[in-house]
Short mmCIF file of C-alpha atoms and ligand atoms in Angstrom, two decimals:
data_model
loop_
_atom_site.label_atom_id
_atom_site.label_comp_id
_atom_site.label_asym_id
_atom_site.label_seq_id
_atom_site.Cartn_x
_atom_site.Cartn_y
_atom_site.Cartn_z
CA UNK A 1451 21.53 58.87 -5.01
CA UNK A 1452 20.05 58.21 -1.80
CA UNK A 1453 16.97 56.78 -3.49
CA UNK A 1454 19.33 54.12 -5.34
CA UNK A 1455 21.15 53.16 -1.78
CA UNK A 1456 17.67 52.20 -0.51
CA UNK A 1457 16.83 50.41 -3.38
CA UNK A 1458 19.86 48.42 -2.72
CA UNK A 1459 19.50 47.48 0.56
CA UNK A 1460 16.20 46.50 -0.22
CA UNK A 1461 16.72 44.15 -2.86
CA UNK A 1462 18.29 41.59 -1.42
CA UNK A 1463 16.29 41.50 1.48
CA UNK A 1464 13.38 40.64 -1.04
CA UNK A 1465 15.17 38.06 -2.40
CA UNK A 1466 15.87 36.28 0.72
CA UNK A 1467 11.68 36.43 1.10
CA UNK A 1468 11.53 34.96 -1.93
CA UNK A 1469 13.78 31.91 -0.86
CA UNK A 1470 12.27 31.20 2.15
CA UNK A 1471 8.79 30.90 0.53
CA UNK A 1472 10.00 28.44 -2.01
CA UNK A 1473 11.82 26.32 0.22
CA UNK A 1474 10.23 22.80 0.45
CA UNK A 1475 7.95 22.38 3.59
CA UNK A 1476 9.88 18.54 3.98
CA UNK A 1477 11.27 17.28 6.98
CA UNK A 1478 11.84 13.53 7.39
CA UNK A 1479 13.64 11.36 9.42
CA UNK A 1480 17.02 9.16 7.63
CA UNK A 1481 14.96 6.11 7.69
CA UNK A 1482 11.49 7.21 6.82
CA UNK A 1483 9.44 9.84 4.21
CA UNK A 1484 6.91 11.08 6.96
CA UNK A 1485 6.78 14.66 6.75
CA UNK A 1486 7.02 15.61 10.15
CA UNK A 1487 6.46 18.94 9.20
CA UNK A 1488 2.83 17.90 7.91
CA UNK A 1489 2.81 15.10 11.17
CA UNK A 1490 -0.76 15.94 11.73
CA UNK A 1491 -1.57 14.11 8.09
CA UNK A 1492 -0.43 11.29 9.33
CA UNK A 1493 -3.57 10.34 11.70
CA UNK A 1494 -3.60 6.41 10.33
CA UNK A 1495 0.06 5.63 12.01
CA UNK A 1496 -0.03 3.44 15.35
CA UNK A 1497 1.99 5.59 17.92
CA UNK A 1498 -0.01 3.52 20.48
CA UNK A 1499 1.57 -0.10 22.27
CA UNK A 1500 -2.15 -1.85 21.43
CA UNK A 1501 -3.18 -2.82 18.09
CA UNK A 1502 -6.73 -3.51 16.75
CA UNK A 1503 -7.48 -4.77 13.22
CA UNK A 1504 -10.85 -5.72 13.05
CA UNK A 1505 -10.04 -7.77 10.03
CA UNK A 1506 -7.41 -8.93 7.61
CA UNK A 1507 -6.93 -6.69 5.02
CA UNK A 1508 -7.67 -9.62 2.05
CA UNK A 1509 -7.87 -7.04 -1.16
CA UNK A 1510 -4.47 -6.13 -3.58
CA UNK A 1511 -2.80 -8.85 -4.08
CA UNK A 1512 -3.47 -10.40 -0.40
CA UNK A 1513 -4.87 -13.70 0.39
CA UNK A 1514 -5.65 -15.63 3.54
CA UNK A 1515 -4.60 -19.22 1.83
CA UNK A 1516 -1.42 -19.63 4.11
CA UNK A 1517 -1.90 -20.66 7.58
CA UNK A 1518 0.05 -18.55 9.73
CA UNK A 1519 0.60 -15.70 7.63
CA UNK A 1520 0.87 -11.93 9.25
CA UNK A 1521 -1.89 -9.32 8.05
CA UNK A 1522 -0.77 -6.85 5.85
CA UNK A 1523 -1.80 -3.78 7.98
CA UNK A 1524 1.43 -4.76 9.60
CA UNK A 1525 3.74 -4.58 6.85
CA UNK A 1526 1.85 -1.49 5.97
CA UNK A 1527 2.59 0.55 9.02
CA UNK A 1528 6.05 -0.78 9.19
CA UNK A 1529 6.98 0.24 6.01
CA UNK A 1530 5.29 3.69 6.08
CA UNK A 1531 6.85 4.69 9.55
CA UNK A 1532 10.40 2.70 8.88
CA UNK A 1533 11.07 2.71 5.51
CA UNK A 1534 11.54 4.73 2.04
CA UNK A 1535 10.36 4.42 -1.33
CA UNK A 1536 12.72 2.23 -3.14
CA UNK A 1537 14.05 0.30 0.32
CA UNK A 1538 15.27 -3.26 0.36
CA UNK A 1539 13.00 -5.01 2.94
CA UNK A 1540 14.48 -8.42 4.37
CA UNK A 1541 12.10 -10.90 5.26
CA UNK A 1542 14.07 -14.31 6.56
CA UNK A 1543 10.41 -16.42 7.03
CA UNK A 1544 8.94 -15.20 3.69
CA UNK A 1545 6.11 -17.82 3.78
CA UNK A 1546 3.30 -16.66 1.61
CA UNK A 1547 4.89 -13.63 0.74
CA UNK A 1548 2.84 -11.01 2.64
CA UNK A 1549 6.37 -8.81 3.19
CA UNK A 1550 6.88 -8.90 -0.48
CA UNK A 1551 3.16 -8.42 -2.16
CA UNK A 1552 2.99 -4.71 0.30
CA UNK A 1553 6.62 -3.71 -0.49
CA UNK A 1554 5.06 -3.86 -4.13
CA UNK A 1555 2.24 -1.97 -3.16
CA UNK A 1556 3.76 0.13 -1.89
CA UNK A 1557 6.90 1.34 -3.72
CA UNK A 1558 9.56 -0.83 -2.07
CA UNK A 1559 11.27 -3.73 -2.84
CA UNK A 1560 11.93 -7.04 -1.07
CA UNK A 1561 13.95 -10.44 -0.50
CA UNK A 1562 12.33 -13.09 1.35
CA UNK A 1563 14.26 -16.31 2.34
CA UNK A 1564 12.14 -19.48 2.66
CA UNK A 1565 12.86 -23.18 3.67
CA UNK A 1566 9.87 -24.89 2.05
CA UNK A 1567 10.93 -24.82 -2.04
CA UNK A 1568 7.36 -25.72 -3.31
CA UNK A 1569 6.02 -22.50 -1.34
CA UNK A 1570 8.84 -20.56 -2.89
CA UNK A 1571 8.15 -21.43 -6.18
CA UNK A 1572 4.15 -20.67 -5.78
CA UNK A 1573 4.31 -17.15 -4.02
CA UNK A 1574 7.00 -16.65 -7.15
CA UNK A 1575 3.36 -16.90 -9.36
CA UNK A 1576 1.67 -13.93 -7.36
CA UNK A 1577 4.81 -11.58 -8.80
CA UNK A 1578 4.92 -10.63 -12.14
CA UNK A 1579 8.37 -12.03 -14.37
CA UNK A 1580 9.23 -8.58 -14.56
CA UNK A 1581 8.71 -7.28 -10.54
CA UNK A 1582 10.90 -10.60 -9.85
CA UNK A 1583 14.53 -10.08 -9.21
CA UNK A 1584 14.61 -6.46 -9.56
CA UNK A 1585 11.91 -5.94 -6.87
CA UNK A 1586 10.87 -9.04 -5.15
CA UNK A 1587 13.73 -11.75 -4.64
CA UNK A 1588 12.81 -14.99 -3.47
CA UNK A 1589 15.47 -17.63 -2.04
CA UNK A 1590 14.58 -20.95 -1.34
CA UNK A 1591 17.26 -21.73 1.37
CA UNK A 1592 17.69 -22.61 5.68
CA UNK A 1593 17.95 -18.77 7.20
CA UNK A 1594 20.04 -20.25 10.14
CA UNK A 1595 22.66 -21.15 7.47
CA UNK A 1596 25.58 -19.25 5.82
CA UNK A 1597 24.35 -20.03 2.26
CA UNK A 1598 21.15 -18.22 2.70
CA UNK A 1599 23.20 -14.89 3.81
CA UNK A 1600 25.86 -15.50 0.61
CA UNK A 1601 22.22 -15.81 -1.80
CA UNK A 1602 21.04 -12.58 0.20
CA UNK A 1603 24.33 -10.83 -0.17
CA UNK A 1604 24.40 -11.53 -4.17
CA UNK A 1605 20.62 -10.79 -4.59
CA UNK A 1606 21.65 -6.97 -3.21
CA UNK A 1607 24.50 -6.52 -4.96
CA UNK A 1608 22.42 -7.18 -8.05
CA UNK A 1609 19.61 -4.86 -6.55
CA UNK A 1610 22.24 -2.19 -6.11
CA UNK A 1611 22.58 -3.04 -2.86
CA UNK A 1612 25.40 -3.72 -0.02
CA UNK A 1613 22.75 -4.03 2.81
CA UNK A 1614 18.61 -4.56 3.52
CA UNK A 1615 17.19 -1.25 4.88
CA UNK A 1616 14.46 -3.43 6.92
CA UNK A 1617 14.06 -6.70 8.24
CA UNK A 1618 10.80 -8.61 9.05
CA UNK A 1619 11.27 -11.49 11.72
CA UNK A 1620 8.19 -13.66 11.01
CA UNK A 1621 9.22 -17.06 12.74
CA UNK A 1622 6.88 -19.65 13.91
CA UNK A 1623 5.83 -19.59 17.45
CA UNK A 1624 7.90 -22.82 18.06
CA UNK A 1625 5.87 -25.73 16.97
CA UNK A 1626 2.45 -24.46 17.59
CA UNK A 1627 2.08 -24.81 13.33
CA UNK A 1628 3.92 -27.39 12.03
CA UNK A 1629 5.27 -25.91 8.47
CA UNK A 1630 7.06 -28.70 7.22
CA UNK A 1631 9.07 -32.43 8.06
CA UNK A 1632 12.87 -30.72 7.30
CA UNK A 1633 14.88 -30.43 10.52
CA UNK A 1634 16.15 -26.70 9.78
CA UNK A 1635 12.44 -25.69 10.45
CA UNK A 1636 12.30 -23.77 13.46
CA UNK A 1637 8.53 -25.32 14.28
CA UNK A 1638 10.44 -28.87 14.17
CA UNK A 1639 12.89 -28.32 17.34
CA UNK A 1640 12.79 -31.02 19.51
CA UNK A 1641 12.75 -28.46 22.13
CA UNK A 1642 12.10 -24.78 23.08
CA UNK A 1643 15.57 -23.90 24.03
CA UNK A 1644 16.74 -25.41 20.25
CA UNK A 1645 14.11 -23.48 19.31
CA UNK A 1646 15.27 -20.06 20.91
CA UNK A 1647 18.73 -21.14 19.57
CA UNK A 1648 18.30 -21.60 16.38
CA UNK A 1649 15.48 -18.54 16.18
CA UNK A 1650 18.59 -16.37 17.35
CA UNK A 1651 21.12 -17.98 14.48
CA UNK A 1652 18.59 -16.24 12.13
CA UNK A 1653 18.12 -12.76 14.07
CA UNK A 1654 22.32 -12.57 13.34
CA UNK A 1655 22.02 -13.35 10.21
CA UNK A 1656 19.46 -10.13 9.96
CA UNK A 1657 21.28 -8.40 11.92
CA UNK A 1658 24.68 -8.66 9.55
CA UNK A 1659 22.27 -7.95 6.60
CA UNK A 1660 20.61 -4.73 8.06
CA UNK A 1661 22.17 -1.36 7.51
CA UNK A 1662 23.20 0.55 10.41
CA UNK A 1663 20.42 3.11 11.85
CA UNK A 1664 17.47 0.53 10.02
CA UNK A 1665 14.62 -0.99 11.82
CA UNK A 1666 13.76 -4.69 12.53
CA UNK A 1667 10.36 -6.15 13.35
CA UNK A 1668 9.59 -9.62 15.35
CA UNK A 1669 6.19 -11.03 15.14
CA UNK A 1670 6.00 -13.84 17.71
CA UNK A 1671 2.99 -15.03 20.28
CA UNK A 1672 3.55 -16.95 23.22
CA UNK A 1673 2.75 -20.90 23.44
CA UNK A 1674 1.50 -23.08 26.22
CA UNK A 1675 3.00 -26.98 26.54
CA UNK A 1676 4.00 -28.52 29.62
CA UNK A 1677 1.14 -26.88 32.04
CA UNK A 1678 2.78 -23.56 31.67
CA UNK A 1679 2.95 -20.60 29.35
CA UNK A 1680 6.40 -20.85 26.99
CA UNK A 1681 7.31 -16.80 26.50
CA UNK A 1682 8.75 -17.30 23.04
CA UNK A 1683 7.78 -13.58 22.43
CA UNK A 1684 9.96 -12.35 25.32
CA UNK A 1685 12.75 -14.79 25.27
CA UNK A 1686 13.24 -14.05 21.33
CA UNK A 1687 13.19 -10.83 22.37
CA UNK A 1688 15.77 -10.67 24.34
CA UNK A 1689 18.16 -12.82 22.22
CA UNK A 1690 17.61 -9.97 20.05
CA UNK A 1691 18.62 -7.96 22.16
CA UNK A 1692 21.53 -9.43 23.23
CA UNK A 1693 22.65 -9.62 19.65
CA UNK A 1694 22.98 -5.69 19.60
CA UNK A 1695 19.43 -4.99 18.67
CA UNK A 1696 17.86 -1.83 20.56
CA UNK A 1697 14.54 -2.17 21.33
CA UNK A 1698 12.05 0.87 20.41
CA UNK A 1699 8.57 -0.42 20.86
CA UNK A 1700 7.01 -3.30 22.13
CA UNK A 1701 3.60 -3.21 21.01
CA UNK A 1702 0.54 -6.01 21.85
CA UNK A 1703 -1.73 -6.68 18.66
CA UNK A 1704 -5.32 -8.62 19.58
CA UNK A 1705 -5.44 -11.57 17.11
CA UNK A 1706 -8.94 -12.01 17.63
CA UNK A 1707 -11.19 -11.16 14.19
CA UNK A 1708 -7.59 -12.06 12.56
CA UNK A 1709 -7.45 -15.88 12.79
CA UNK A 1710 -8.59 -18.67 11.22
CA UNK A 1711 -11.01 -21.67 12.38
CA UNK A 1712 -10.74 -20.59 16.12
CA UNK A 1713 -14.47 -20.23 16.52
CA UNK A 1714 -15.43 -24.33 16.25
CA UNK A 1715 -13.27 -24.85 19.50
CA UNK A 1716 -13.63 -21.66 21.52
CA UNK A 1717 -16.04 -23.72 24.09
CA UNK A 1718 -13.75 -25.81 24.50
CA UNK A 1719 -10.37 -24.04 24.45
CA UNK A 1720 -12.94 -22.00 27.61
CA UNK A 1721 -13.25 -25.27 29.31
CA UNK A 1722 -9.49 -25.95 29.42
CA UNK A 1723 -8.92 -22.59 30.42
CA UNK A 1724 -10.96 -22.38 33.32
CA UNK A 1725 -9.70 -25.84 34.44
CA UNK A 1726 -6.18 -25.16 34.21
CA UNK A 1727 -5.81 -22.29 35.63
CA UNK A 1728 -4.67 -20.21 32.75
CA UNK A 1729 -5.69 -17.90 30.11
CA UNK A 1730 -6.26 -17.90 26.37
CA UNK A 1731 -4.27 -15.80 24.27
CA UNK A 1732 -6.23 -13.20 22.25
CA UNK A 1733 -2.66 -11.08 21.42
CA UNK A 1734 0.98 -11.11 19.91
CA UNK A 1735 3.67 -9.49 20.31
CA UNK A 1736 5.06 -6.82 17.80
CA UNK A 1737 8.76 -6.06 19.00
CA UNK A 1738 10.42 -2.59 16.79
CA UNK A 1739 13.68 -3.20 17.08
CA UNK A 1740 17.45 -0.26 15.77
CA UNK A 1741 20.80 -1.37 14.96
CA UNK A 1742 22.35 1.41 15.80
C1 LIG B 3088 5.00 -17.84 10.58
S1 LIG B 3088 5.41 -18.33 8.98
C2 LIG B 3088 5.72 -16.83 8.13
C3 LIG B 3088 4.52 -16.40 7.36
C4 LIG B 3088 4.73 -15.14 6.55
N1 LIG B 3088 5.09 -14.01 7.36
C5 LIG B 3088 3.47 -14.80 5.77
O1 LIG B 3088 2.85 -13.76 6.02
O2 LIG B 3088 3.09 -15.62 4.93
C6 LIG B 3088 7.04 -18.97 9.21
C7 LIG B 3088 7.69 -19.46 7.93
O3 LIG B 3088 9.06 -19.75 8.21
C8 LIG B 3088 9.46 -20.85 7.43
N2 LIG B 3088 10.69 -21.40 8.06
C9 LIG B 3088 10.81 -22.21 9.13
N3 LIG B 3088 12.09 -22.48 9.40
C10 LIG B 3088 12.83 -21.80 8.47
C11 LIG B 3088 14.22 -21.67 8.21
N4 LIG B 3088 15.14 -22.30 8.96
N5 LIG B 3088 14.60 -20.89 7.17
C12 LIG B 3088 13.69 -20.24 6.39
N6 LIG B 3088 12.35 -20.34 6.58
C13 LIG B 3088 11.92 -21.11 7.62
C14 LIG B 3088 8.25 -21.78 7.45
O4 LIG B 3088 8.26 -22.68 6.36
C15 LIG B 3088 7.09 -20.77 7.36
O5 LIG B 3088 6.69 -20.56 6.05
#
């Protein structure tokens, strides 16, 4: 009798054990699948505010054809620390389609919005028929304008959608690259401030589209005109900012080893330098951005 009492406080005791041991060793964060229980595996994801790629990552599916184009160790470490498998990434300056080739690659999904039609129509070629629409959408429309957010809005519903769990802000840095003759380009503003302006019309338009609690990225560098430096980075920033937008990181990424063609006029880009007084930019600007 009292042998069977002990038994029977015993038992479930063991059981408990049991339940504890099989329990999943996962903890992640609402936006991310980073098991911060195992946070030590995670030794390749920037913490740091200064970025160094020695190169541009040019394998799987990547290319280096588009002037002006982000490299893909971006997306990469945006996606891993910001989103889930199976996320809706939002990328309003698509361009060549680096946002959408590493969702791909790595198990998300995308829509990209792009002014220039006869780009949207070639990066549609690097997707295969079947990865388009149900994982890579690409709309050829102005991002300032309501018409691109209705496309967006329909291309998640039919995704399964009612809102992007990411957006990538990939503008141009004002007119430093000219993409294109159409006036809705933002590198064809006949001045910074209509630049900043219509650079902000966009950033609401994200903003609308993003879920609550979901991360944003702008990639911007500064410009010089005018004998003086132009802080687009900042000043885009900020409109951000002022749009509701709570900024997490600011991080500084060295461009040098990652652009094109710079080497031919380095002397002389030294020359100017030293004889106006100012400095050369070897970074840009990474901005992390909440709606909370
Ligand atoms: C800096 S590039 C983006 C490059 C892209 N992140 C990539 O990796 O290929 C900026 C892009 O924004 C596009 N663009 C400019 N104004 C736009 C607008 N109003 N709406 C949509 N796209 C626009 C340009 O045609 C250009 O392709």
């Amino acid at each position: 009798m009292v042998k069977n009492s002990n038994l029977a406080k015993l038992q479930p005791k063991k059981t408990a054990d049991l339940r504890v041991a099989q329990k999943p060793d996962i903890k992640t964060t609402k936006y991310s699948d980073i098991n911060l229980k195992k946070w030590r595996d995670y030794a390749h994801i920037l913490t740091g505010t200064l970025w160094q790629f020695p190169s541009r990552l040019k394998q799987h599916g990547h290319s280096n054809e588009y002037h002006g184009n982000y490299i893909p160790q971006i997306a990469q470490q945006m996606y891993e620390r910001y989103t889930k498998k199976n996320d809706v990434v939002l990328d309003l300056f698509f361009g060549s389609g680096t946002s959408g080739i590493e969702a791909i690659n790595m198990n998300r999904r995308c829509i990209g919005v792009e002014l220039k039609d006869e780009l949207a129509e070639k990066v549609s070629e690097k997707f295969a028929p079947k990865q388009l629409v149900t994982d890579v959408n690409i709309i050829c429309a102005d991002s300032t304008s309501q018409l691109a957010v209705d496309k967006v809005k329909a291309r998640l519903e039919i995704m399964g959608e009612e809102k992007a769990q990411f957006l990538m802000l990939h503008p141009p840095y004002d007119d430093i690259i000219k993409f294109s003759d159409k006036k809705e380009d933002l590198s064809n503003c006949a001045t910074t401030e209509e630049f900043y302006d219509m650079f902000e019309k966009v950033a609401k338009n994200g903003y609308d589209l993003l879920e609550k609690g979901r991360f944003a990225c702008l990639i911007i560098g500064d410009s010089y005109k005018n004998s003086e430096v132009q802080p687009l980075g900042f000043e885009c920033m900020n409109r951000m900012r002022k749009l509701g937008f709570v900024l997490k990181s600011t991080i500084v990424k060295d461009i040098q080893g990652n652009e094109r063609g710079k080497g031919r006029t380095a002397n002389l880009w030294r020359y100017r330098a030293l004889a106006g007084g100012f400095s050369i930019f070897t970074h840009e600007y990474i901005f992390v951005f909440q709606k909370v």
